[in-house]
mmCIF file of C-alpha atoms and ligand atoms in Angstrom:
data_model
loop_
_atom_site.group_PDB
_atom_site.id
_atom_site.type_symbol
_atom_site.label_atom_id
_atom_site.label_comp_id
_atom_site.label_asym_id
_atom_site.label_seq_id
_atom_site.Cartn_x
_atom_site.Cartn_y
_atom_site.Cartn_z
ATOM 1 C CA UNK A 1 12.727 28.768 17.448
ATOM 2 C CA UNK A 2 16.302 28.586 16.133
ATOM 3 C CA UNK A 3 17.830 28.756 12.683
ATOM 4 C CA UNK A 4 21.335 27.907 11.472
ATOM 5 C CA UNK A 5 22.724 28.535 8.000
ATOM 6 C CA UNK A 6 24.876 26.046 6.144
ATOM 7 C CA UNK A 7 27.098 28.375 4.127
ATOM 8 C CA UNK A 8 28.128 26.273 1.164
ATOM 9 C CA UNK A 9 28.817 28.729 -1.655
ATOM 10 C CA UNK A 10 25.923 28.704 -4.115
ATOM 11 C CA UNK A 11 24.110 25.999 -2.154
ATOM 12 C CA UNK A 12 23.409 27.746 1.153
ATOM 13 C CA UNK A 13 20.499 26.473 3.201
ATOM 14 C CA UNK A 14 18.869 26.890 6.571
ATOM 15 C CA UNK A 15 18.394 24.350 9.317
ATOM 16 C CA UNK A 16 15.261 25.491 11.067
ATOM 17 C CA UNK A 17 14.235 24.096 14.465
ATOM 18 C CA UNK A 18 10.872 24.937 15.937
ATOM 19 C CA UNK A 19 8.222 23.082 17.865
ATOM 20 C CA UNK A 20 5.129 22.891 15.676
ATOM 21 C CA UNK A 21 6.970 23.795 12.458
ATOM 22 C CA UNK A 22 5.385 20.827 10.679
ATOM 23 C CA UNK A 23 2.263 22.962 10.487
ATOM 24 C CA UNK A 24 4.055 25.913 8.930
ATOM 25 C CA UNK A 25 6.250 23.858 6.608
ATOM 26 C CA UNK A 26 4.255 24.853 3.513
ATOM 27 C CA UNK A 27 5.313 28.497 3.486
ATOM 28 C CA UNK A 28 8.948 27.631 4.227
ATOM 29 C CA UNK A 29 9.125 24.985 1.497
ATOM 30 C CA UNK A 30 7.488 27.334 -0.970
ATOM 31 C CA UNK A 31 10.073 30.023 -0.177
ATOM 32 C CA UNK A 32 13.039 27.746 -0.957
ATOM 33 C CA UNK A 33 11.475 25.968 -3.948
ATOM 34 C CA UNK A 34 9.669 28.903 -5.593
ATOM 35 C CA UNK A 35 9.232 27.183 -8.959
ATOM 36 C CA UNK A 36 7.829 23.928 -7.549
ATOM 37 C CA UNK A 37 4.210 23.057 -8.224
ATOM 38 C CA UNK A 38 4.317 19.401 -7.201
ATOM 39 C CA UNK A 39 6.003 17.878 -4.187
ATOM 40 C CA UNK A 40 6.818 14.205 -3.895
ATOM 41 C CA UNK A 41 6.854 13.469 -0.162
ATOM 42 C CA UNK A 42 8.679 10.293 0.811
ATOM 43 C CA UNK A 43 7.972 8.886 4.251
ATOM 44 C CA UNK A 44 7.703 5.447 5.849
ATOM 45 C CA UNK A 45 4.829 3.329 7.116
ATOM 46 C CA UNK A 46 5.381 4.429 10.734
ATOM 47 C CA UNK A 47 5.977 8.151 10.239
ATOM 48 C CA UNK A 48 3.369 8.643 7.487
ATOM 49 C CA UNK A 49 0.355 7.883 9.701
ATOM 50 C CA UNK A 50 1.806 9.972 12.553
ATOM 51 C CA UNK A 51 2.786 13.164 10.719
ATOM 52 C CA UNK A 52 1.931 12.837 7.015
ATOM 53 C CA UNK A 53 -1.502 14.504 7.159
ATOM 54 C CA UNK A 54 -0.244 17.568 9.012
ATOM 55 C CA UNK A 55 2.547 18.081 6.512
ATOM 56 C CA UNK A 56 0.279 17.579 3.492
ATOM 57 C CA UNK A 57 -2.257 20.060 4.900
ATOM 58 C CA UNK A 58 0.452 22.631 5.470
ATOM 59 C CA UNK A 59 1.855 22.173 1.949
ATOM 60 C CA UNK A 60 -1.631 22.385 0.422
ATOM 61 C CA UNK A 61 -2.252 25.549 2.435
ATOM 62 C CA UNK A 62 0.759 27.083 0.672
ATOM 63 C CA UNK A 63 -0.678 26.175 -2.717
ATOM 64 C CA UNK A 64 1.581 23.173 -3.302
ATOM 65 C CA UNK A 65 0.243 19.934 -4.739
ATOM 66 C CA UNK A 66 1.801 17.212 -2.602
ATOM 67 C CA UNK A 67 1.485 13.443 -2.613
ATOM 68 C CA UNK A 68 2.828 10.978 -0.073
ATOM 69 C CA UNK A 69 4.764 7.811 -0.873
ATOM 70 C CA UNK A 70 5.382 5.561 2.155
ATOM 71 C CA UNK A 71 8.091 2.905 2.084
ATOM 72 C CA UNK A 72 8.089 0.100 4.670
ATOM 73 C CA UNK A 73 9.745 1.379 7.866
ATOM 74 C CA UNK A 74 13.312 0.156 8.401
ATOM 75 C CA UNK A 75 16.746 -0.112 6.808
ATOM 76 C CA UNK A 76 15.477 -2.817 4.411
ATOM 77 C CA UNK A 77 13.827 -0.056 2.355
ATOM 78 C CA UNK A 78 17.126 1.709 1.671
ATOM 79 C CA UNK A 79 18.016 -0.254 -1.437
ATOM 80 C CA UNK A 80 18.348 0.092 -5.198
ATOM 81 C CA UNK A 81 15.030 -1.648 -5.918
ATOM 82 C CA UNK A 82 13.154 0.854 -3.742
ATOM 83 C CA UNK A 83 15.064 3.712 -5.348
ATOM 84 C CA UNK A 84 13.901 2.511 -8.773
ATOM 85 C CA UNK A 85 10.317 2.327 -7.487
ATOM 86 C CA UNK A 86 10.576 5.922 -6.325
ATOM 87 C CA UNK A 87 11.869 7.028 -9.736
ATOM 88 C CA UNK A 88 8.974 5.318 -11.531
ATOM 89 C CA UNK A 89 6.425 6.692 -9.082
ATOM 90 C CA UNK A 90 7.760 10.236 -9.491
ATOM 91 C CA UNK A 91 7.391 9.958 -13.246
ATOM 92 C CA UNK A 92 3.929 8.424 -12.904
ATOM 93 C CA UNK A 93 2.899 11.427 -10.809
ATOM 94 C CA UNK A 94 4.245 13.862 -13.395
ATOM 95 C CA UNK A 95 7.161 15.338 -11.431
ATOM 96 C CA UNK A 96 9.132 17.867 -13.492
ATOM 97 C CA UNK A 97 12.622 19.369 -13.124
ATOM 98 C CA UNK A 98 11.315 22.393 -11.259
ATOM 99 C CA UNK A 99 9.397 20.292 -8.708
ATOM 100 C CA UNK A 100 10.833 18.949 -5.463
ATOM 101 C CA UNK A 101 11.212 15.908 -3.251
ATOM 102 C CA UNK A 102 10.572 16.076 0.496
ATOM 103 C CA UNK A 103 11.812 13.496 3.021
ATOM 104 C CA UNK A 104 9.621 13.091 6.106
ATOM 105 C CA UNK A 105 11.168 10.512 8.424
ATOM 106 C CA UNK A 106 14.369 9.157 9.848
ATOM 107 C CA UNK A 107 17.747 8.667 8.224
ATOM 108 C CA UNK A 108 16.509 5.826 6.038
ATOM 109 C CA UNK A 109 13.871 7.980 4.383
ATOM 110 C CA UNK A 110 16.248 10.964 4.179
ATOM 111 C CA UNK A 111 19.057 8.978 2.540
ATOM 112 C CA UNK A 112 16.725 7.186 0.115
ATOM 113 C CA UNK A 113 14.599 10.186 -0.860
ATOM 114 C CA UNK A 114 17.704 12.358 -1.121
ATOM 115 C CA UNK A 115 19.374 9.957 -3.532
ATOM 116 C CA UNK A 116 16.153 9.805 -5.548
ATOM 117 C CA UNK A 117 16.101 13.632 -5.644
ATOM 118 C CA UNK A 118 19.763 13.731 -6.678
ATOM 119 C CA UNK A 119 19.228 11.369 -9.584
ATOM 120 C CA UNK A 120 15.700 11.845 -10.953
ATOM 121 C CA UNK A 121 15.715 14.096 -14.015
ATOM 122 C CA UNK A 122 19.432 14.677 -13.221
ATOM 123 C CA UNK A 123 18.545 16.255 -9.900
ATOM 124 C CA UNK A 124 15.608 18.145 -8.404
ATOM 125 C CA UNK A 125 15.245 20.256 -5.270
ATOM 126 C CA UNK A 126 15.157 18.411 -1.982
ATOM 127 C CA UNK A 127 13.868 19.253 1.503
ATOM 128 C CA UNK A 128 14.664 17.286 4.647
ATOM 129 C CA UNK A 129 12.092 17.017 7.452
ATOM 130 C CA UNK A 130 13.850 14.644 9.882
ATOM 131 C CA UNK A 131 11.788 12.960 12.593
ATOM 132 C CA UNK A 132 14.337 10.844 14.497
ATOM 133 C CA UNK A 133 16.983 12.228 16.827
ATOM 134 C CA UNK A 134 19.711 10.705 14.657
ATOM 135 C CA UNK A 135 18.306 12.318 11.538
ATOM 136 C CA UNK A 136 17.890 15.682 13.261
ATOM 137 C CA UNK A 137 21.419 15.846 14.655
ATOM 138 C CA UNK A 138 23.250 14.089 11.855
ATOM 139 C CA UNK A 139 21.894 12.579 8.663
ATOM 140 C CA UNK A 140 19.650 15.433 7.474
ATOM 141 C CA UNK A 141 22.563 17.903 7.495
ATOM 142 C CA UNK A 142 25.461 17.668 5.070
ATOM 143 C CA UNK A 143 24.057 16.245 1.874
ATOM 144 C CA UNK A 144 25.173 12.615 2.059
ATOM 145 C CA UNK A 145 22.471 10.526 0.404
ATOM 146 C CA UNK A 146 22.690 6.834 -0.409
ATOM 147 C CA UNK A 147 21.235 3.385 -0.643
ATOM 148 C CA UNK A 148 22.684 0.117 0.631
ATOM 149 C CA UNK A 149 23.955 -2.632 -1.674
ATOM 150 C CA UNK A 150 24.300 -6.353 -0.976
ATOM 151 C CA UNK A 151 28.024 -5.621 -0.576
ATOM 152 C CA UNK A 152 27.492 -3.128 2.244
ATOM 153 C CA UNK A 153 25.790 -0.053 3.586
ATOM 154 C CA UNK A 154 25.654 3.293 1.761
ATOM 155 C CA UNK A 155 27.752 2.021 -1.149
ATOM 156 C CA UNK A 156 25.776 3.821 -3.862
ATOM 157 C CA UNK A 157 25.161 7.476 -3.199
ATOM 158 C CA UNK A 158 25.853 11.118 -3.871
ATOM 159 C CA UNK A 159 26.388 14.467 -2.234
ATOM 160 C CA UNK A 160 23.130 16.346 -2.711
ATOM 161 C CA UNK A 161 22.512 19.212 -0.340
ATOM 162 C CA UNK A 162 18.927 19.962 0.655
ATOM 163 C CA UNK A 163 17.354 23.385 0.081
ATOM 164 C CA UNK A 164 16.087 23.362 3.650
ATOM 165 C CA UNK A 165 16.182 21.210 6.775
ATOM 166 C CA UNK A 166 13.107 21.606 8.928
ATOM 167 C CA UNK A 167 12.919 19.921 12.298
ATOM 168 C CA UNK A 168 10.085 19.815 14.778
ATOM 169 C CA UNK A 169 11.474 18.594 18.129
ATOM 170 C CA UNK A 170 7.970 17.492 19.157
ATOM 171 C CA UNK A 171 8.143 14.658 16.624
ATOM 172 C CA UNK A 172 10.729 13.034 18.905
ATOM 173 C CA UNK A 173 8.020 12.405 21.526
ATOM 174 C CA UNK A 174 6.705 9.396 19.597
ATOM 175 C CA UNK A 175 10.099 7.709 19.182
ATOM 176 C CA UNK A 176 10.616 4.371 20.922
ATOM 177 C CA UNK A 177 13.219 4.592 23.717
ATOM 178 C CA UNK A 178 15.706 2.459 21.807
ATOM 179 C CA UNK A 179 15.509 4.722 18.746
ATOM 180 C CA UNK A 180 15.941 7.798 20.904
ATOM 181 C CA UNK A 181 18.994 6.185 22.555
ATOM 182 C CA UNK A 182 20.420 5.449 19.105
ATOM 183 C CA UNK A 183 20.369 9.143 18.316
ATOM 184 C CA UNK A 184 21.968 9.910 21.673
ATOM 185 C CA UNK A 185 25.042 7.912 20.655
ATOM 186 C CA UNK A 186 25.638 10.462 17.881
ATOM 187 C CA UNK A 187 24.833 13.352 20.221
ATOM 188 C CA UNK A 188 27.445 12.127 22.717
ATOM 189 C CA UNK A 189 29.866 11.672 19.822
ATOM 190 C CA UNK A 190 29.720 15.429 19.074
ATOM 191 C CA UNK A 191 30.640 16.184 22.673
ATOM 192 C CA UNK A 192 33.546 13.727 22.542
ATOM 193 C CA UNK A 193 35.073 14.970 19.313
ATOM 194 C CA UNK A 194 34.384 18.712 19.298
ATOM 195 C CA UNK A 195 33.022 20.195 22.488
ATOM 196 C CA UNK A 196 34.004 19.360 26.065
ATOM 197 C CA UNK A 197 31.423 21.761 27.527
ATOM 198 C CA UNK A 198 28.705 19.999 25.566
ATOM 199 C CA UNK A 199 29.929 16.618 26.849
ATOM 200 C CA UNK A 200 29.735 17.944 30.417
ATOM 201 C CA UNK A 201 26.277 19.358 29.697
ATOM 202 C CA UNK A 202 25.101 15.911 28.580
ATOM 203 C CA UNK A 203 26.832 14.144 31.457
ATOM 204 C CA UNK A 204 24.750 16.308 33.792
ATOM 205 C CA UNK A 205 21.556 15.258 31.945
ATOM 206 C CA UNK A 206 21.943 11.517 31.400
ATOM 207 C CA UNK A 207 18.328 10.605 30.611
ATOM 208 C CA UNK A 208 15.812 11.004 27.801
ATOM 209 C CA UNK A 209 13.598 13.266 29.918
ATOM 210 C CA UNK A 210 16.482 15.541 30.874
ATOM 211 C CA UNK A 211 17.705 15.778 27.282
ATOM 212 C CA UNK A 212 14.187 16.525 26.026
ATOM 213 C CA UNK A 213 14.000 19.306 28.596
ATOM 214 C CA UNK A 214 16.828 21.008 26.680
ATOM 215 C CA UNK A 215 16.174 19.614 23.247
ATOM 216 C CA UNK A 216 16.444 22.853 21.274
ATOM 217 C CA UNK A 217 19.892 23.483 22.742
ATOM 218 C CA UNK A 218 20.933 19.897 22.003
ATOM 219 C CA UNK A 219 19.731 20.028 18.388
ATOM 220 C CA UNK A 220 21.228 23.462 17.857
ATOM 221 C CA UNK A 221 24.632 22.494 19.267
ATOM 222 C CA UNK A 222 24.890 19.288 17.235
ATOM 223 C CA UNK A 223 23.698 20.888 13.989
ATOM 224 C CA UNK A 224 26.019 23.837 14.538
ATOM 225 C CA UNK A 225 28.998 21.500 14.964
ATOM 226 C CA UNK A 226 27.982 19.404 11.983
ATOM 227 C CA UNK A 227 27.402 22.345 9.653
ATOM 228 C CA UNK A 228 30.869 23.755 10.462
ATOM 229 C CA UNK A 229 32.479 20.461 9.510
ATOM 230 C CA UNK A 230 30.388 20.170 6.362
ATOM 231 C CA UNK A 231 31.270 23.694 5.228
ATOM 232 C CA UNK A 232 34.952 23.008 5.869
ATOM 233 C CA UNK A 233 34.999 19.600 4.211
ATOM 234 C CA UNK A 234 31.843 18.896 2.250
ATOM 235 C CA UNK A 235 33.337 15.984 0.319
ATOM 236 C CA UNK A 236 34.664 14.159 3.372
ATOM 237 C CA UNK A 237 38.377 14.236 2.684
ATOM 238 C CA UNK A 238 39.541 15.893 5.914
ATOM 239 C CA UNK A 239 37.799 17.221 9.010
ATOM 240 C CA UNK A 240 34.505 15.461 8.254
ATOM 241 C CA UNK A 241 36.378 12.234 8.888
ATOM 242 C CA UNK A 242 36.286 13.018 12.618
ATOM 243 C CA UNK A 243 32.554 12.264 12.569
ATOM 244 C CA UNK A 244 33.647 8.682 12.075
ATOM 245 C CA UNK A 245 34.702 8.435 15.743
ATOM 246 C CA UNK A 246 33.535 5.060 17.058
ATOM 247 C CA UNK A 247 32.335 3.954 13.653
ATOM 248 C CA UNK A 248 35.221 1.748 12.480
ATOM 249 C CA UNK A 249 34.892 -0.838 15.236
ATOM 250 C CA UNK A 250 31.170 0.001 15.409
ATOM 251 C CA UNK A 251 30.821 -1.353 11.880
ATOM 252 C CA UNK A 252 32.386 -4.629 13.042
ATOM 253 C CA UNK A 253 29.789 -4.891 15.816
ATOM 254 C CA UNK A 254 26.920 -4.143 13.434
ATOM 255 C CA UNK A 255 28.096 -6.686 10.934
ATOM 256 C CA UNK A 256 28.798 -9.352 13.569
ATOM 257 C CA UNK A 257 25.164 -9.039 14.659
ATOM 258 C CA UNK A 258 24.061 -9.281 11.037
ATOM 259 C CA UNK A 259 22.636 -5.759 11.347
ATOM 260 C CA UNK A 260 19.854 -7.271 13.506
ATOM 261 C CA UNK A 261 21.291 -7.735 16.986
ATOM 262 C CA UNK A 262 22.780 -4.254 17.366
ATOM 263 C CA UNK A 263 21.449 -1.006 16.020
ATOM 264 C CA UNK A 264 23.833 1.505 14.488
ATOM 265 C CA UNK A 265 23.709 3.713 17.596
ATOM 266 C CA UNK A 266 24.407 0.804 19.941
ATOM 267 C CA UNK A 267 27.325 -0.306 17.785
ATOM 268 C CA UNK A 268 28.727 3.233 17.625
ATOM 269 C CA UNK A 269 28.401 3.610 21.410
ATOM 270 C CA UNK A 270 30.474 0.496 22.070
ATOM 271 C CA UNK A 271 32.792 1.476 19.182
ATOM 272 C CA UNK A 272 33.450 4.872 20.795
ATOM 273 C CA UNK A 273 34.506 3.184 24.018
ATOM 274 C CA UNK A 274 36.932 0.953 22.107
ATOM 275 C CA UNK A 275 38.286 3.981 20.213
ATOM 276 C CA UNK A 276 38.739 5.875 23.485
ATOM 277 C CA UNK A 277 40.575 2.927 25.013
ATOM 278 C CA UNK A 278 42.755 2.685 21.914
ATOM 279 C CA UNK A 279 43.525 6.389 22.337
ATOM 280 C CA UNK A 280 44.791 5.695 25.869
ATOM 281 C CA UNK A 281 46.722 2.633 24.698
ATOM 282 C CA UNK A 282 48.499 4.750 22.054
ATOM 283 C CA UNK A 283 49.272 7.538 24.520
ATOM 284 C CA UNK A 284 47.118 10.011 22.576
ATOM 285 C CA UNK A 285 44.573 10.371 25.391
ATOM 286 C CA UNK A 286 46.366 10.932 28.659
ATOM 287 C CA UNK A 287 43.309 11.219 30.877
ATOM 288 C CA UNK A 288 42.430 7.569 31.445
ATOM 289 C CA UNK A 289 39.383 8.668 33.472
ATOM 290 C CA UNK A 290 37.813 9.968 30.263
ATOM 291 C CA UNK A 291 37.024 6.435 29.142
ATOM 292 C CA UNK A 292 35.092 5.734 32.336
ATOM 293 C CA UNK A 293 33.198 9.036 32.026
ATOM 294 C CA UNK A 294 32.220 8.230 28.467
ATOM 295 C CA UNK A 295 31.131 4.692 29.347
ATOM 296 C CA UNK A 296 29.147 5.931 32.349
ATOM 297 C CA UNK A 297 27.223 8.442 30.235
ATOM 298 C CA UNK A 298 26.475 5.929 27.494
ATOM 299 C CA UNK A 299 25.271 3.356 30.025
ATOM 300 C CA UNK A 300 23.014 5.885 31.710
ATOM 301 C CA UNK A 301 21.481 6.565 28.306
ATOM 302 C CA UNK A 302 20.755 2.861 27.822
ATOM 303 C CA UNK A 303 23.559 2.214 25.359
ATOM 304 C CA UNK A 304 26.007 -0.716 25.439
ATOM 305 C CA UNK A 305 29.676 -0.045 26.154
ATOM 306 C CA UNK A 306 30.958 -3.515 25.317
ATOM 307 C CA UNK A 307 29.891 -5.801 22.504
ATOM 308 C CA UNK A 308 31.375 -9.211 21.858
ATOM 309 C CA UNK A 309 32.237 -10.020 18.299
ATOM 310 C CA UNK A 310 34.601 -12.292 16.427
ATOM 311 C CA UNK A 311 38.140 -11.107 15.830
ATOM 312 C CA UNK A 312 37.595 -11.681 12.082
ATOM 313 C CA UNK A 313 34.878 -9.048 12.081
ATOM 314 C CA UNK A 314 37.260 -6.510 13.628
ATOM 315 C CA UNK A 315 39.984 -7.336 11.114
ATOM 316 C CA UNK A 316 37.513 -7.026 8.263
ATOM 317 C CA UNK A 317 36.114 -3.714 9.528
ATOM 318 C CA UNK A 318 39.596 -2.204 9.847
ATOM 319 C CA UNK A 319 40.432 -3.488 6.363
ATOM 320 C CA UNK A 320 37.234 -2.242 4.745
ATOM 321 C CA UNK A 321 36.862 1.041 6.559
ATOM 322 C CA UNK A 322 36.188 3.863 4.127
ATOM 323 C CA UNK A 323 38.930 5.862 5.815
ATOM 324 C CA UNK A 324 41.456 3.218 4.949
ATOM 325 C CA UNK A 325 43.829 3.371 2.004
ATOM 326 C CA UNK A 326 46.140 0.460 1.251
ATOM 327 C CA UNK A 327 48.009 -0.722 4.319
ATOM 328 C CA UNK A 328 47.105 2.347 6.359
ATOM 329 C CA UNK A 329 43.987 3.575 8.075
ATOM 330 C CA UNK A 330 43.067 6.985 9.466
ATOM 331 C CA UNK A 331 41.681 6.002 12.843
ATOM 332 C CA UNK A 332 39.796 8.649 14.781
ATOM 333 C CA UNK A 333 41.198 8.959 18.305
ATOM 334 C CA UNK A 334 40.520 11.230 21.253
ATOM 335 C CA UNK A 335 43.193 13.578 22.538
ATOM 336 C CA UNK A 336 40.838 14.569 25.314
ATOM 337 C CA UNK A 337 37.090 14.684 25.825
ATOM 338 C CA UNK A 338 36.046 17.367 23.352
ATOM 339 C CA UNK A 339 38.955 16.975 20.947
ATOM 340 C CA UNK A 340 39.512 14.267 18.336
ATOM 341 C CA UNK A 341 42.269 13.650 15.855
ATOM 342 C CA UNK A 342 42.512 11.376 12.816
ATOM 343 C CA UNK A 343 45.767 9.412 13.123
ATOM 344 C CA UNK A 344 47.087 7.653 10.020
ATOM 345 C CA UNK A 345 48.546 4.334 11.088
ATOM 346 C CA UNK A 346 49.483 0.990 9.581
ATOM 347 C CA UNK A 347 46.489 -1.330 9.837
ATOM 348 C CA UNK A 348 48.678 -3.989 11.448
ATOM 349 C CA UNK A 349 49.582 -1.630 14.278
ATOM 350 C CA UNK A 350 45.938 -0.701 14.859
ATOM 351 C CA UNK A 351 44.970 -4.348 14.958
ATOM 352 C CA UNK A 352 47.796 -5.195 17.366
ATOM 353 C CA UNK A 353 46.589 -2.556 19.815
ATOM 354 C CA UNK A 354 42.942 -3.481 19.317
ATOM 355 C CA UNK A 355 43.838 -7.068 20.086
ATOM 356 C CA UNK A 356 45.420 -5.998 23.352
ATOM 357 C CA UNK A 357 42.285 -4.072 24.278
ATOM 358 C CA UNK A 358 39.732 -6.351 22.860
ATOM 359 C CA UNK A 359 41.348 -9.616 23.797
ATOM 360 C CA UNK A 360 40.254 -11.114 20.453
HETATM 361 P P1 LIG B 1 15.167 5.050 10.542
HETATM 362 O O1 LIG B 1 14.971 6.048 9.506
HETATM 363 O O2 LIG B 1 15.015 3.612 10.165
HETATM 364 O O3 LIG B 1 14.202 5.356 11.765
HETATM 365 C C1 LIG B 1 14.199 4.477 12.870
HETATM 366 C C2 LIG B 1 12.768 4.010 13.187
HETATM 367 O O4 LIG B 1 12.064 5.075 13.765
HETATM 368 C C3 LIG B 1 11.973 3.595 11.939
HETATM 369 O O5 LIG B 1 11.225 2.461 12.254
HETATM 370 C C4 LIG B 1 11.038 4.781 11.718
HETATM 371 O O6 LIG B 1 9.831 4.416 11.097
HETATM 372 C C5 LIG B 1 10.800 5.252 13.113
HETATM 373 N N1 LIG B 1 10.481 6.666 13.265
HETATM 374 C C6 LIG B 1 11.023 7.717 12.617
HETATM 375 N N2 LIG B 1 10.560 8.868 13.123
HETATM 376 C C7 LIG B 1 9.678 8.534 14.102
HETATM 377 C C8 LIG B 1 8.883 9.292 14.988
HETATM 378 N N3 LIG B 1 8.958 10.619 15.031
HETATM 379 N N4 LIG B 1 8.094 8.617 15.852
HETATM 380 C C9 LIG B 1 8.055 7.261 15.850
HETATM 381 N N5 LIG B 1 8.805 6.495 15.051
HETATM 382 C C10 LIG B 1 9.604 7.130 14.187
HETATM 383 O O7 LIG B 1 16.617 5.166 11.215
HETATM 384 P P2 LIG B 1 17.486 6.407 11.697
HETATM 385 O O8 LIG B 1 18.172 5.928 12.912
HETATM 386 O O9 LIG B 1 16.726 7.660 11.730
HETATM 387 O O10 LIG B 1 18.547 6.546 10.525
HETATM 388 C C11 LIG B 1 19.433 5.493 10.211
HETATM 389 C C12 LIG B 1 19.886 5.659 8.792
HETATM 390 O O11 LIG B 1 20.558 6.922 8.668
HETATM 391 C C13 LIG B 1 20.859 4.604 8.332
HETATM 392 O O12 LIG B 1 20.472 4.136 7.072
HETATM 393 C C14 LIG B 1 22.186 5.341 8.233
HETATM 394 O O13 LIG B 1 23.035 4.800 7.246
HETATM 395 C C15 LIG B 1 21.716 6.716 7.888
HETATM 396 N N6 LIG B 1 22.679 7.787 8.231
HETATM 397 C C16 LIG B 1 22.957 8.693 7.269
HETATM 398 C C17 LIG B 1 23.814 9.723 7.537
HETATM 399 C C18 LIG B 1 24.082 10.760 6.490
HETATM 400 O O14 LIG B 1 24.959 11.608 6.700
HETATM 401 N N7 LIG B 1 23.360 10.752 5.397
HETATM 402 C C19 LIG B 1 24.393 9.848 8.814
HETATM 403 C C20 LIG B 1 24.080 8.909 9.785
HETATM 404 C C21 LIG B 1 23.204 7.864 9.472
HETATM 405 N N1 LIG B 2 27.486 11.067 9.348
HETATM 406 C C1 LIG B 2 28.728 11.279 8.716
HETATM 407 C C2 LIG B 2 28.786 12.447 7.787
HETATM 408 O O1 LIG B 2 27.826 13.115 7.537
HETATM 409 O O2 LIG B 2 29.837 12.705 7.286
#
């Protein structure tokens, strides 16, 4: 059992990690939402049947009236129409301003339910119970909540910190291998940008079984790194930007595959390799062997290190990147394994170097 505290003044919360904590969630939720009588639990059609009953029983045991609402599993549910359905359903079930919303699922459910919590009745309490590796190490911590628009991913959203993040590592046992690998891309990212020892730790355990053997340490390390960044830069104007390592070109890969061919984690994995190569090309990363080490680890984890896409997609991704302003972009580069830097550069220069690397 491990607990970390996210020390945002006035909005502090715990990230609690414990095998079996789904069954004791009721008491913990009650403690952080003392005025709540009703809980609106959002899940999806895969996670609900696996873990919904246990959570509802635990909440009922703590005297909380909880109802489940399951959205179809998958990114397609993270949209404005589904958000509006959640709002209506919450009102139909009589949710009041002192009640709370709980997300039980992966990043899709967390982002969607969190945005619903942030906006219904001008904001109600919110609890995250993440069940994918990606959600446990990344999306459940930090308060970014959103839905996708036709114009792009996560374009409508808010910062809405949860009252509690509760993760049961045993829920990861039912994840498909590809979904587990997706989460590993973000886990490896933490090692690359913040913690060389953690990268080495992962490199010595390059398989799902080996990672699961040390899962509490892995979750703890990632959440600890993420919470530090979030406390330093909640609104994503500085250090939080480093979490974008691999994501700029990754977005090009995702889009080129129409968000079907490549998952986010696969795209980020290949995007990190491109970003590492760009770091060498620019003379920021002197250890050329670091790129090979990164690629080797990602491959061992079943992630791609090269993805073909059209040059137009790269140009568009560099142009549209949320870290870009006017003619410049802050591109996240590696100085060494374990240390990243955001370098503000003219987009044209970035593209010129990417072209050399990418051969587009
Ligand atoms: P997801 O929520 O779609 O989950 C992936 C799949 O795994 C789904 O089919 C789901 O039903 C299934 N699943 C979830 N838990 C399971 C379990 N324990 N056992 C079996 N199956 C399970 O996807 P994700 O990868 O968790 O999250 C991706 C989303 O997170 C994207 O929308 C992305 O934009 C968002 N995200 C948000 C942040 C943030 O800071 N808010 C950060 C990174 C990503
Ligand atoms: N996953 C990026 C962030 O939370 O800032």
